[in-house]
mmCIF file of C-alpha atoms in Angstrom:
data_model
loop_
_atom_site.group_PDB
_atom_site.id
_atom_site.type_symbol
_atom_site.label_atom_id
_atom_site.label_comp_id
_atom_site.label_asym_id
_atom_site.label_seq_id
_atom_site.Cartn_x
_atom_site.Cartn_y
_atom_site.Cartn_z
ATOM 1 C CA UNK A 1 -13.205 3.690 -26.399
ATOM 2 C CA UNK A 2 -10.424 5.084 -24.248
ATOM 3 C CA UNK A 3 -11.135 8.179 -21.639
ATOM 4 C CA UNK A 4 -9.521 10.457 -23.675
ATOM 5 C CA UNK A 5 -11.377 9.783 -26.943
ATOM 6 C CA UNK A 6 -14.912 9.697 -24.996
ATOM 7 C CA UNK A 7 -13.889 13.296 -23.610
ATOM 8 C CA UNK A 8 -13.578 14.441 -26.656
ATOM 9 C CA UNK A 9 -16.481 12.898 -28.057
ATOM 10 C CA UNK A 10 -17.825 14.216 -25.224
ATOM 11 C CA UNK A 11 -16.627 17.544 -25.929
ATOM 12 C CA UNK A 12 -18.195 17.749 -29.275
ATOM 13 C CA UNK A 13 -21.651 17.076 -28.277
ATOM 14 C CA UNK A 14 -21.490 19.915 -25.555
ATOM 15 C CA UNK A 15 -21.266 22.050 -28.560
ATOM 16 C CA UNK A 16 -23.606 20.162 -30.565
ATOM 17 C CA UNK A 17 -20.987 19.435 -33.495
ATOM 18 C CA UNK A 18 -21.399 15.441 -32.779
ATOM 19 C CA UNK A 19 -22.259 13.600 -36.192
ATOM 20 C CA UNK A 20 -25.671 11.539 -35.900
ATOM 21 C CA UNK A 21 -23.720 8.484 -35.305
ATOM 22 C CA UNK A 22 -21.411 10.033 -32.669
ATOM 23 C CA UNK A 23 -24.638 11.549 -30.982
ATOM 24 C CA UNK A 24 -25.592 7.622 -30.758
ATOM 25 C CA UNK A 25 -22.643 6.342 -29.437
ATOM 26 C CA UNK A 26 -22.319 8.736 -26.802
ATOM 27 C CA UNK A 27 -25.981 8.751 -25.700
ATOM 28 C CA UNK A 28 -25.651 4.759 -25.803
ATOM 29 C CA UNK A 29 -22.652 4.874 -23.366
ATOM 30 C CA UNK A 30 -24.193 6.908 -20.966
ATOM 31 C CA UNK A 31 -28.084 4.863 -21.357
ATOM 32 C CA UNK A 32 -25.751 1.945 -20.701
ATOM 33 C CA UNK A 33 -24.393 3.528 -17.602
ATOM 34 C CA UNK A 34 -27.305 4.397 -16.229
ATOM 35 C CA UNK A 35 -28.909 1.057 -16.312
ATOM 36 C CA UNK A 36 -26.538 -1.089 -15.732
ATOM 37 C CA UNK A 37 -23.800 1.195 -13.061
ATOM 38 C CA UNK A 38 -20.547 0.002 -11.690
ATOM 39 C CA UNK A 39 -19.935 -2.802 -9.617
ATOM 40 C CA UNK A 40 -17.549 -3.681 -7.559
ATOM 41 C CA UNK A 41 -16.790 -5.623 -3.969
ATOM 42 C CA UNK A 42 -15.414 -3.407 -1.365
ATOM 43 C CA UNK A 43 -14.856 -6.028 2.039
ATOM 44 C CA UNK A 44 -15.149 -2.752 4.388
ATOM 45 C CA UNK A 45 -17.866 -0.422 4.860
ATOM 46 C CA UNK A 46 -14.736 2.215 5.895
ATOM 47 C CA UNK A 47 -13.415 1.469 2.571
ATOM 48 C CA UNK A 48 -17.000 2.421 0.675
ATOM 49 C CA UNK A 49 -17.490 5.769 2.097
ATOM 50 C CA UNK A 50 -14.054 7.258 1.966
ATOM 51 C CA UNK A 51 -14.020 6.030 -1.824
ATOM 52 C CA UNK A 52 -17.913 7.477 -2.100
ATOM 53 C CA UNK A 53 -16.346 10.796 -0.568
ATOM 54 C CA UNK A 54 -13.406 10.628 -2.935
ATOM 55 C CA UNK A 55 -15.854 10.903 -5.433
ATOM 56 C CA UNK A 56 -17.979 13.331 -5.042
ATOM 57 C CA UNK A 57 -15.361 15.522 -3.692
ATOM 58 C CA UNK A 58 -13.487 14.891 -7.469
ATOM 59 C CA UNK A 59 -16.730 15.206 -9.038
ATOM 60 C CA UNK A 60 -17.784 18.902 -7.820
ATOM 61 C CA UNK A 61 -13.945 19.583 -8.704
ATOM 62 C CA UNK A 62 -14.880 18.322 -12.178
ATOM 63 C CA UNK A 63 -17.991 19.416 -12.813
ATOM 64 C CA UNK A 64 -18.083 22.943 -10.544
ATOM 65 C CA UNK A 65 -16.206 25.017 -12.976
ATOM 66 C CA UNK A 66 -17.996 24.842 -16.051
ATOM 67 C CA UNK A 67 -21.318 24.224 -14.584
ATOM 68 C CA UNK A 68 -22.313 27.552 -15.613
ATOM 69 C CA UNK A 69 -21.769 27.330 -19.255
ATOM 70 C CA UNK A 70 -23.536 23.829 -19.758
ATOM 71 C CA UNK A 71 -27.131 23.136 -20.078
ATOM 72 C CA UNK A 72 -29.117 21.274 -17.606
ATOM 73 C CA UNK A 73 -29.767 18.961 -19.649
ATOM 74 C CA UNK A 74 -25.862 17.901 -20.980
ATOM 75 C CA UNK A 75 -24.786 19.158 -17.150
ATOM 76 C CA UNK A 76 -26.971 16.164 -15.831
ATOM 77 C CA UNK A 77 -25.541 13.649 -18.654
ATOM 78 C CA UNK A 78 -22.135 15.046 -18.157
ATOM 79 C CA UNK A 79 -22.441 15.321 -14.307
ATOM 80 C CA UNK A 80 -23.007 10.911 -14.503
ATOM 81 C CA UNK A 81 -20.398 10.513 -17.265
ATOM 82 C CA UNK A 82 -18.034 12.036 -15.024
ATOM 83 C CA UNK A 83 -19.117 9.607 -12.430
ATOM 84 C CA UNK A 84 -18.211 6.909 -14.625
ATOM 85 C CA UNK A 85 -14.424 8.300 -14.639
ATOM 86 C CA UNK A 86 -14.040 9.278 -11.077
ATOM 87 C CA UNK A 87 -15.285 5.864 -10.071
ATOM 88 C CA UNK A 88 -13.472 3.899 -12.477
ATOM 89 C CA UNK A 89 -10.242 6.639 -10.461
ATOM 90 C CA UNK A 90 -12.087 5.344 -7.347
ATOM 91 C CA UNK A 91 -11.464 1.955 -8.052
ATOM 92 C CA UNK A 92 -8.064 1.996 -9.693
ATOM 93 C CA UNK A 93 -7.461 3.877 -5.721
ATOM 94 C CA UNK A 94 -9.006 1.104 -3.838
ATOM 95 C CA UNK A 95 -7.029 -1.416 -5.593
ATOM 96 C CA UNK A 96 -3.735 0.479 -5.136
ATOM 97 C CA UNK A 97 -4.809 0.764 -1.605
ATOM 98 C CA UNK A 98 -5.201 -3.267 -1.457
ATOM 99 C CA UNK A 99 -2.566 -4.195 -4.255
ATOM 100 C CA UNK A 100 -0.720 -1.194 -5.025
ATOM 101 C CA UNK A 101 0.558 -3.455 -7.829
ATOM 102 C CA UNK A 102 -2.632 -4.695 -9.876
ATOM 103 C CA UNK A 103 -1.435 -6.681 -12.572
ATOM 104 C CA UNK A 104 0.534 -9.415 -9.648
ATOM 105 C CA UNK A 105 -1.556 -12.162 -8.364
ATOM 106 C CA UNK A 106 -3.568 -11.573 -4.869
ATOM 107 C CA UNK A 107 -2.696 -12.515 -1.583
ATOM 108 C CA UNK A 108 -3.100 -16.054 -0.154
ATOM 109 C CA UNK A 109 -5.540 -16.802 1.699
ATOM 110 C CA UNK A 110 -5.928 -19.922 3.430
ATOM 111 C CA UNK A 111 -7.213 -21.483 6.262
ATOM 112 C CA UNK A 112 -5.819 -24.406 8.624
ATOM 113 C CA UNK A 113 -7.301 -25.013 12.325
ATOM 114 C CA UNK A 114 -9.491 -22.093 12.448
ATOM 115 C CA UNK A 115 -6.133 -19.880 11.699
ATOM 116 C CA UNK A 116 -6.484 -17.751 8.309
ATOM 117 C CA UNK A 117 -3.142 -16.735 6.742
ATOM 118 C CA UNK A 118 -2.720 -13.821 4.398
ATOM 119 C CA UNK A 119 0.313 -14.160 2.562
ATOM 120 C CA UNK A 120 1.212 -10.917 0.126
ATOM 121 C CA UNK A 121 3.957 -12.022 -2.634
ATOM 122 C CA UNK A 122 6.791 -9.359 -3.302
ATOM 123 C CA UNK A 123 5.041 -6.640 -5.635
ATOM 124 C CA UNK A 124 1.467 -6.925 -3.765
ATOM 125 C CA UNK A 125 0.904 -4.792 -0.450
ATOM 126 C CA UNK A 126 -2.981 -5.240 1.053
ATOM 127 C CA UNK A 127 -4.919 -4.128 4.039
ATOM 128 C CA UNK A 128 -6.728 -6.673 6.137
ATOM 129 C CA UNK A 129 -9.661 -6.192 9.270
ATOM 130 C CA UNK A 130 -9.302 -8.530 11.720
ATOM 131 C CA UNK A 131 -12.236 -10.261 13.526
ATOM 132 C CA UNK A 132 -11.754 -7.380 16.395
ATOM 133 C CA UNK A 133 -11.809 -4.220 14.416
ATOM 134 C CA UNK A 134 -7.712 -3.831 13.933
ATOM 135 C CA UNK A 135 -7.243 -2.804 10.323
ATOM 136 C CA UNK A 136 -3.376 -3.896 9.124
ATOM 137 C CA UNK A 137 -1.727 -2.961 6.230
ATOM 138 C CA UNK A 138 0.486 -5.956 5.221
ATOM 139 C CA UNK A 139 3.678 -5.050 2.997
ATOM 140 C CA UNK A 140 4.845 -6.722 0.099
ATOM 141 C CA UNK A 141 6.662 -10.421 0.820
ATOM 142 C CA UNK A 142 4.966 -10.921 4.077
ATOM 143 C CA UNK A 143 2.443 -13.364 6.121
ATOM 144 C CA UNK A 144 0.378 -12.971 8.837
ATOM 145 C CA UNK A 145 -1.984 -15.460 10.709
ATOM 146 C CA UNK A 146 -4.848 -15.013 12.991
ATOM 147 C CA UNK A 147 -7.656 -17.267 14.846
ATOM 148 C CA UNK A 148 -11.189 -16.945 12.919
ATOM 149 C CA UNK A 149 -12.381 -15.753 16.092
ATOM 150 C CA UNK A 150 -9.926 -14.316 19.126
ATOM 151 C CA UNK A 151 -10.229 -15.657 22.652
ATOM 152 C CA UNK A 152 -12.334 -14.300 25.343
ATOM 153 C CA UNK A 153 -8.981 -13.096 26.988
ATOM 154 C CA UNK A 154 -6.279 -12.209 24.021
ATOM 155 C CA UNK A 155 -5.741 -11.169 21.026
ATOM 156 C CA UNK A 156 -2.850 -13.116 19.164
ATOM 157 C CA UNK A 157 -1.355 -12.637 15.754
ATOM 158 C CA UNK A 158 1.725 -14.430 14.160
ATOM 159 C CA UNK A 159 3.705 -12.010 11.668
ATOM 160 C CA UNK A 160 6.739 -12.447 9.187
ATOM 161 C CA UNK A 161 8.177 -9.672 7.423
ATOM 162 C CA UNK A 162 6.067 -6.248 7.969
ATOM 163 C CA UNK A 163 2.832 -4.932 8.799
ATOM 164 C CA UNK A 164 1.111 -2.022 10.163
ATOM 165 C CA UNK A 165 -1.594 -2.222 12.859
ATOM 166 C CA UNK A 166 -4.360 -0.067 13.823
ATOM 167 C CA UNK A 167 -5.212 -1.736 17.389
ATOM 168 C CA UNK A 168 -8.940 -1.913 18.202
ATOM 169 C CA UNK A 169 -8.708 -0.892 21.512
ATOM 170 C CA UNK A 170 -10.248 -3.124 24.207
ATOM 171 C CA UNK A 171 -8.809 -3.162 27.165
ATOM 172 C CA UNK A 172 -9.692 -6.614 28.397
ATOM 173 C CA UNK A 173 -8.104 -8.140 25.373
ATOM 174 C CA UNK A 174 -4.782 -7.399 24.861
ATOM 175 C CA UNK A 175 -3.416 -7.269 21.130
ATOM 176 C CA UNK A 176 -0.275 -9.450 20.666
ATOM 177 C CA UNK A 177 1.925 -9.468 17.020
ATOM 178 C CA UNK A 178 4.705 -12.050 17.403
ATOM 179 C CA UNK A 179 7.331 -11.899 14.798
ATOM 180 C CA UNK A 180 10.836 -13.953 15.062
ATOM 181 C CA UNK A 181 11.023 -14.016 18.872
ATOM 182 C CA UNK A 182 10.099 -10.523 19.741
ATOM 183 C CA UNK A 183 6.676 -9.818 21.095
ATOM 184 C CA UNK A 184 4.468 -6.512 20.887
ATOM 185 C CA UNK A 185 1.858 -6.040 23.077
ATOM 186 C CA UNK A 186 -0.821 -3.273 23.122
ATOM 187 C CA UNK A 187 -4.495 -2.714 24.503
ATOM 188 C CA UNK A 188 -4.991 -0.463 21.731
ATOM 189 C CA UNK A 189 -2.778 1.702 19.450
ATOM 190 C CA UNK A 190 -0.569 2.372 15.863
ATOM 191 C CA UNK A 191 2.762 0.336 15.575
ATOM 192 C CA UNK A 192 4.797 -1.039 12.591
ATOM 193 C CA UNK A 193 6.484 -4.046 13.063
ATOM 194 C CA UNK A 194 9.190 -5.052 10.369
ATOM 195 C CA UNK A 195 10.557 -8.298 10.862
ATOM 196 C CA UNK A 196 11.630 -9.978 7.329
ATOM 197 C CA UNK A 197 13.971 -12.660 7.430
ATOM 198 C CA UNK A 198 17.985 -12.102 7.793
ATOM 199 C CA UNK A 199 17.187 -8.610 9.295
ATOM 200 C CA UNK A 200 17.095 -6.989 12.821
ATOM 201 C CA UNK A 201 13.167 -6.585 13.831
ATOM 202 C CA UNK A 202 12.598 -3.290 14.518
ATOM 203 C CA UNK A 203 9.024 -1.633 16.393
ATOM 204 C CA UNK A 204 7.841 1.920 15.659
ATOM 205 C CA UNK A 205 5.305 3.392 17.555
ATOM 206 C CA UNK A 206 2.899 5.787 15.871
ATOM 207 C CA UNK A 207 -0.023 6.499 18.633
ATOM 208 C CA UNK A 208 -0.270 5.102 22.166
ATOM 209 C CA UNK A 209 1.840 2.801 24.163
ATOM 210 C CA UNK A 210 3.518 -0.427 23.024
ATOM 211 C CA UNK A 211 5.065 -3.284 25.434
ATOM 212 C CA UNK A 212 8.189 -4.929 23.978
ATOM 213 C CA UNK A 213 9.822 -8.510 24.827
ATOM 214 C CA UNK A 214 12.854 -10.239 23.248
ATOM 215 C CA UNK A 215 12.350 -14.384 23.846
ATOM 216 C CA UNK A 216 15.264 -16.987 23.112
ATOM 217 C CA UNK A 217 15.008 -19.637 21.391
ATOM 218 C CA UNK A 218 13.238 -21.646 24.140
ATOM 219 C CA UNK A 219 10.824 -19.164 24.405
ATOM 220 C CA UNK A 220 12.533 -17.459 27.392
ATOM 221 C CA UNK A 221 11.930 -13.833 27.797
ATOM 222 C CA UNK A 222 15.052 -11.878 28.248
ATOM 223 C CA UNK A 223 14.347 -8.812 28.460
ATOM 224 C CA UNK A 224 10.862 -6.018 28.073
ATOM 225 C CA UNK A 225 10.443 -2.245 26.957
ATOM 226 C CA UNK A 226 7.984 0.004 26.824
ATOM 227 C CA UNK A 227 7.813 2.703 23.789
ATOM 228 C CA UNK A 228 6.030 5.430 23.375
ATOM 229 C CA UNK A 229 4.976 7.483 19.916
ATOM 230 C CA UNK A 230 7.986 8.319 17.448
ATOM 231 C CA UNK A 231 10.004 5.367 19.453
ATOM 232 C CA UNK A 232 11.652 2.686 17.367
ATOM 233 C CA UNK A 233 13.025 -0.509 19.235
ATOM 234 C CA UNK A 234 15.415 -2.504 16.886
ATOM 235 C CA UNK A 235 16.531 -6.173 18.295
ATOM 236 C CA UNK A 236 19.170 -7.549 17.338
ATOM 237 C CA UNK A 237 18.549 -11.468 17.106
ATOM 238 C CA UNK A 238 22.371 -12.533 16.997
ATOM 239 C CA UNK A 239 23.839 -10.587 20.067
ATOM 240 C CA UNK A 240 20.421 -9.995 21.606
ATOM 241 C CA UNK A 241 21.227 -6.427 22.612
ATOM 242 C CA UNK A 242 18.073 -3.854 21.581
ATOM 243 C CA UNK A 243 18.920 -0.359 20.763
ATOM 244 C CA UNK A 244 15.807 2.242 20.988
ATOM 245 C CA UNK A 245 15.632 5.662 19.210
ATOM 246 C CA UNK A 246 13.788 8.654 18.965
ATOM 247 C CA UNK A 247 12.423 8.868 15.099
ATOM 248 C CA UNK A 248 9.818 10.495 13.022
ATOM 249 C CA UNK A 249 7.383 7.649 12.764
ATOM 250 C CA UNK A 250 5.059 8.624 10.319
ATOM 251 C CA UNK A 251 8.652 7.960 7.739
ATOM 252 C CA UNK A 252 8.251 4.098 8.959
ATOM 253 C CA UNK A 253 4.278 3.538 7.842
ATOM 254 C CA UNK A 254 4.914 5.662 4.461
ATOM 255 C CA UNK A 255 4.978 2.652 2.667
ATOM 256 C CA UNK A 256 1.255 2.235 3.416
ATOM 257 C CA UNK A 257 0.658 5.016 1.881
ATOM 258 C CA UNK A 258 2.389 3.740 -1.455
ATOM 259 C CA UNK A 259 5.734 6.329 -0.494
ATOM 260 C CA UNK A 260 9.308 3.785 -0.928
ATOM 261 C CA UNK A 261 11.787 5.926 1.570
ATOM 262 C CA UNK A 262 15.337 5.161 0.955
ATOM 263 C CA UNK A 263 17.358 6.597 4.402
ATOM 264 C CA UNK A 264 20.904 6.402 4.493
ATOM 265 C CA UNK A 265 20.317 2.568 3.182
ATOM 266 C CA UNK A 266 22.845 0.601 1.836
ATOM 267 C CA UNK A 267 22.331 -0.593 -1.192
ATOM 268 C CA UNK A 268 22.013 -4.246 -0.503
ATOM 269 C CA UNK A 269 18.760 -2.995 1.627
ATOM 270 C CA UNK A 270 17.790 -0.685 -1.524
ATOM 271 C CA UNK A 271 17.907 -3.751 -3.694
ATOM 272 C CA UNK A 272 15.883 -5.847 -1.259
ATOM 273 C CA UNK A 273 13.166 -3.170 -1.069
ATOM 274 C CA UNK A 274 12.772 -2.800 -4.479
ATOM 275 C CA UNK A 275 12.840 -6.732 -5.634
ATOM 276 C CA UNK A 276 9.869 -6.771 -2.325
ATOM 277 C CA UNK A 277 8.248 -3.890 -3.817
ATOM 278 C CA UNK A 278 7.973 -4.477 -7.537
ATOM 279 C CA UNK A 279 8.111 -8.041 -7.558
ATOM 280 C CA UNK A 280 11.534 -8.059 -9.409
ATOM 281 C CA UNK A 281 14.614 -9.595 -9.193
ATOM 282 C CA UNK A 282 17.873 -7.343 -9.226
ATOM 283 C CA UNK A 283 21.345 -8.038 -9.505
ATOM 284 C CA UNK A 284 23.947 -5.956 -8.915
ATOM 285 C CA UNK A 285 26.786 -5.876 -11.566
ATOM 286 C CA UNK A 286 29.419 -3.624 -9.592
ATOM 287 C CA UNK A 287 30.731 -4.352 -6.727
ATOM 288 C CA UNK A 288 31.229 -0.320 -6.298
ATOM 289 C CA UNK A 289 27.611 0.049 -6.201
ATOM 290 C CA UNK A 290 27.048 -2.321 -3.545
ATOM 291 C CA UNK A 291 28.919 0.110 -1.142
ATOM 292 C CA UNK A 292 26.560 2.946 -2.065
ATOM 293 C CA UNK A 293 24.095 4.521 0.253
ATOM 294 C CA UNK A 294 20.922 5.666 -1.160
ATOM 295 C CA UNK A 295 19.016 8.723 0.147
ATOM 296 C CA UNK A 296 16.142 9.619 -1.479
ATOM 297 C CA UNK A 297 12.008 9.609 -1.694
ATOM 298 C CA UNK A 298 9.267 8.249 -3.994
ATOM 299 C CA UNK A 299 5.649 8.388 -3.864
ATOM 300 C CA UNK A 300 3.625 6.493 -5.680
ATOM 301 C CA UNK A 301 6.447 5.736 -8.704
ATOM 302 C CA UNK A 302 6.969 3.714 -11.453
ATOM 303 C CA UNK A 303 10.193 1.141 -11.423
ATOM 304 C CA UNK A 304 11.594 2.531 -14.742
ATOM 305 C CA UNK A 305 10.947 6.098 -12.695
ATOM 306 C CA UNK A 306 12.893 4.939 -9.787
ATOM 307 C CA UNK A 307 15.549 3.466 -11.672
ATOM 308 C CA UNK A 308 15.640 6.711 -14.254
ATOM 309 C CA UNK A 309 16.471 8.407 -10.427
ATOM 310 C CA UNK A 310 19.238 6.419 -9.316
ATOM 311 C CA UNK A 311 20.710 6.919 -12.675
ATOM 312 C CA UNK A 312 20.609 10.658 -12.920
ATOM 313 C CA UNK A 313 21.022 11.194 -9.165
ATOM 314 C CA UNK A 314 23.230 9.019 -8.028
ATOM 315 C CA UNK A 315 25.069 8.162 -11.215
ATOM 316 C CA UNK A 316 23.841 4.032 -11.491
ATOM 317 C CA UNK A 317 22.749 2.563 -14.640
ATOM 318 C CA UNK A 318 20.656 0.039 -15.289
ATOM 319 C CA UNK A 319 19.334 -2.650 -17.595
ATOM 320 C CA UNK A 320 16.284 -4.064 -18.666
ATOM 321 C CA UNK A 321 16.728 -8.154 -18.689
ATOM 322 C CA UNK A 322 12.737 -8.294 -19.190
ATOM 323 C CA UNK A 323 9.818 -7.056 -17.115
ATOM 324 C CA UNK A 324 10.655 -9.261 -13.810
ATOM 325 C CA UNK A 325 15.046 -8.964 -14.228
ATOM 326 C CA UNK A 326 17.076 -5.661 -13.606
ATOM 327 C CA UNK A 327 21.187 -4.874 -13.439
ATOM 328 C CA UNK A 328 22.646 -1.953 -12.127
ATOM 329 C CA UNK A 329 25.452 -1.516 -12.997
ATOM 330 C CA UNK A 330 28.016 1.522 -12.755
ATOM 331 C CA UNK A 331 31.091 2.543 -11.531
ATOM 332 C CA UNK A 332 29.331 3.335 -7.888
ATOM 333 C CA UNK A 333 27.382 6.573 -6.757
ATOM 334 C CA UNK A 334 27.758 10.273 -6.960
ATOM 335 C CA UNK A 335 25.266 11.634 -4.694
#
């Protein structure tokens, strides 16, 4: 039975127009309920009560306005039914908020020397506490790897592509991420580090203060920063030179929040993003449309939505090769 047909069914025995059988099957559904609930495995207990507030908050919503014109009786039934439903919403949330993209395979997990490494494929985004407290939301096509336990004296983290952090703050243990020669170091803040392969690395500071270094290859430092919030430090790993702006830095951890930003990017970026974020391979038929730049946001969005956007925005087409292969294709942008 699918959530629509049970409301109506449900609908019909408010008003007590139910057949004998359909008074059955809906009385069975919610004896079944109420014996046997809903399980699932939540690995935080942060997690369990802002999903438990979710839902009550979406069932008074739900149940507050008609309250009046139900029975005790049905508002009681109706009051768990509609449990059922915001939980089952409750869940469907906390996997978005640890896969965003259900139906690809979960992260890696694996453990070698006492180091555990998450590894998210492209199309799966998840959020990770560390033995110290740090939560970290680790994007799509990404690793990260952490000691079982931290040292009495640091906290150290190896990261490629991008990730969030949430720094526990202890100030006898300082928090390092490194990612491709550039090291962040905090006692205990909000960062983003975004350091995928062929790209420059770039640090965004959300809350606090973060300590930047640039190493060569021999593990030389050449040269430190310090940021503060809405601060983004981009290196550049071929000339070595490090550029640091002033930026809105709640745009650069939107992504944990399942928004896809598109700012000024070129379109070989765009394509990169999306193939990392859907777990699709795209190929670009026109060369005009690979000198595009793409400004525009999405929260929460289909592909076929996004791509229905480029192609009444900005004027690109595209075709379905199956569910993991996309072309645009076009004559380039209007936008």
């Amino acid at each position: 039975m699918t959530t629509k047909e049970f409301y109506r069914l449900a609908k019909k025995y408010e008003t007590g127009k139910c057949s004998d059988e359909e008074n059955k099957l809906f009385e069975k559904f919610y004896h079944q309920f109420n014996e046997d609930g809903l399980k699932w495995d939540l690995k935080e207990d942060d997690d369990k009560k802002q999903i438990q507030e979710e839902i009550y908050k979406n069932i008074q919503s739900h149940i507050g306005n008609s309250r009046a014109k139900k029975t005790n009786q049905f508002n009681s039934v109706m009051l768990k039914i509609a449990a059922v439903f915001v939980v089952i919403a409750g869940v469907a949330w906390m996997i978005y908020s640890y896969n965003y993209e259900s139906h690809v395979a979960p992260l890696t997990d694996m453990v070698s020397d006492e180091q555990l490494v998450k590894e998210n494929p492209n199309g799966v985004k998840t959020r990770i506490k560390l033995p110290d407290g740090t939560k970290v939301w680790l994007n799509s096509g990404s690793k990260i790897s952490y000691p079982r336990t931290f040292s009495q004296n640091i906290r150290k983290v190896e990261l490629e592509g991008e990730a969030f952090f949430e720094v526990h703050r202890d100030t006898s243990k300082p928090f390092i991420v490194n990612a491709r020669n550039v090291e962040t170091r905090v006692l205990g803040t909000s960062f983003n580090v975004m350091a995928y392969e062929k790209r420059n690395v770039a640090i965004t500071v959300a809350t606090g203060k973060v300590q930047v270094s640039s190493f060569d290859n021999e593990s030389l430092k050449k040269s430190t920063i310090d940021l503060i919030p809405d601060q983004q430090a981009t290196f550049d790993l071929t000339t070595g030179n490090i550029n640091v702006n002033k930026i809105d830095a709640t745009r650069f951890s939107a992504w944990t929040e399942g928004k896809l930003i598109f700012d000024e990017m070129k379109m070989d970026e765009v394509v990169q993003n999306l193939e990392r974020w859907y777990g699709v391979k795209v190929f670009v038929q026109s060369e005009a449309i690979k000198n595009c730049t793409i400004s525009i946001e999405y929260a929460n969005e289909t592909l076929i939505n996004v791509l229905d956007g480029f192609k009444y925005i900005f004027n690109i087409d595209y075709e379905l090769i199956d569910e993991k292969k996309i072309i645009l294709k076009g004559n380039g942008c209007s936008n």
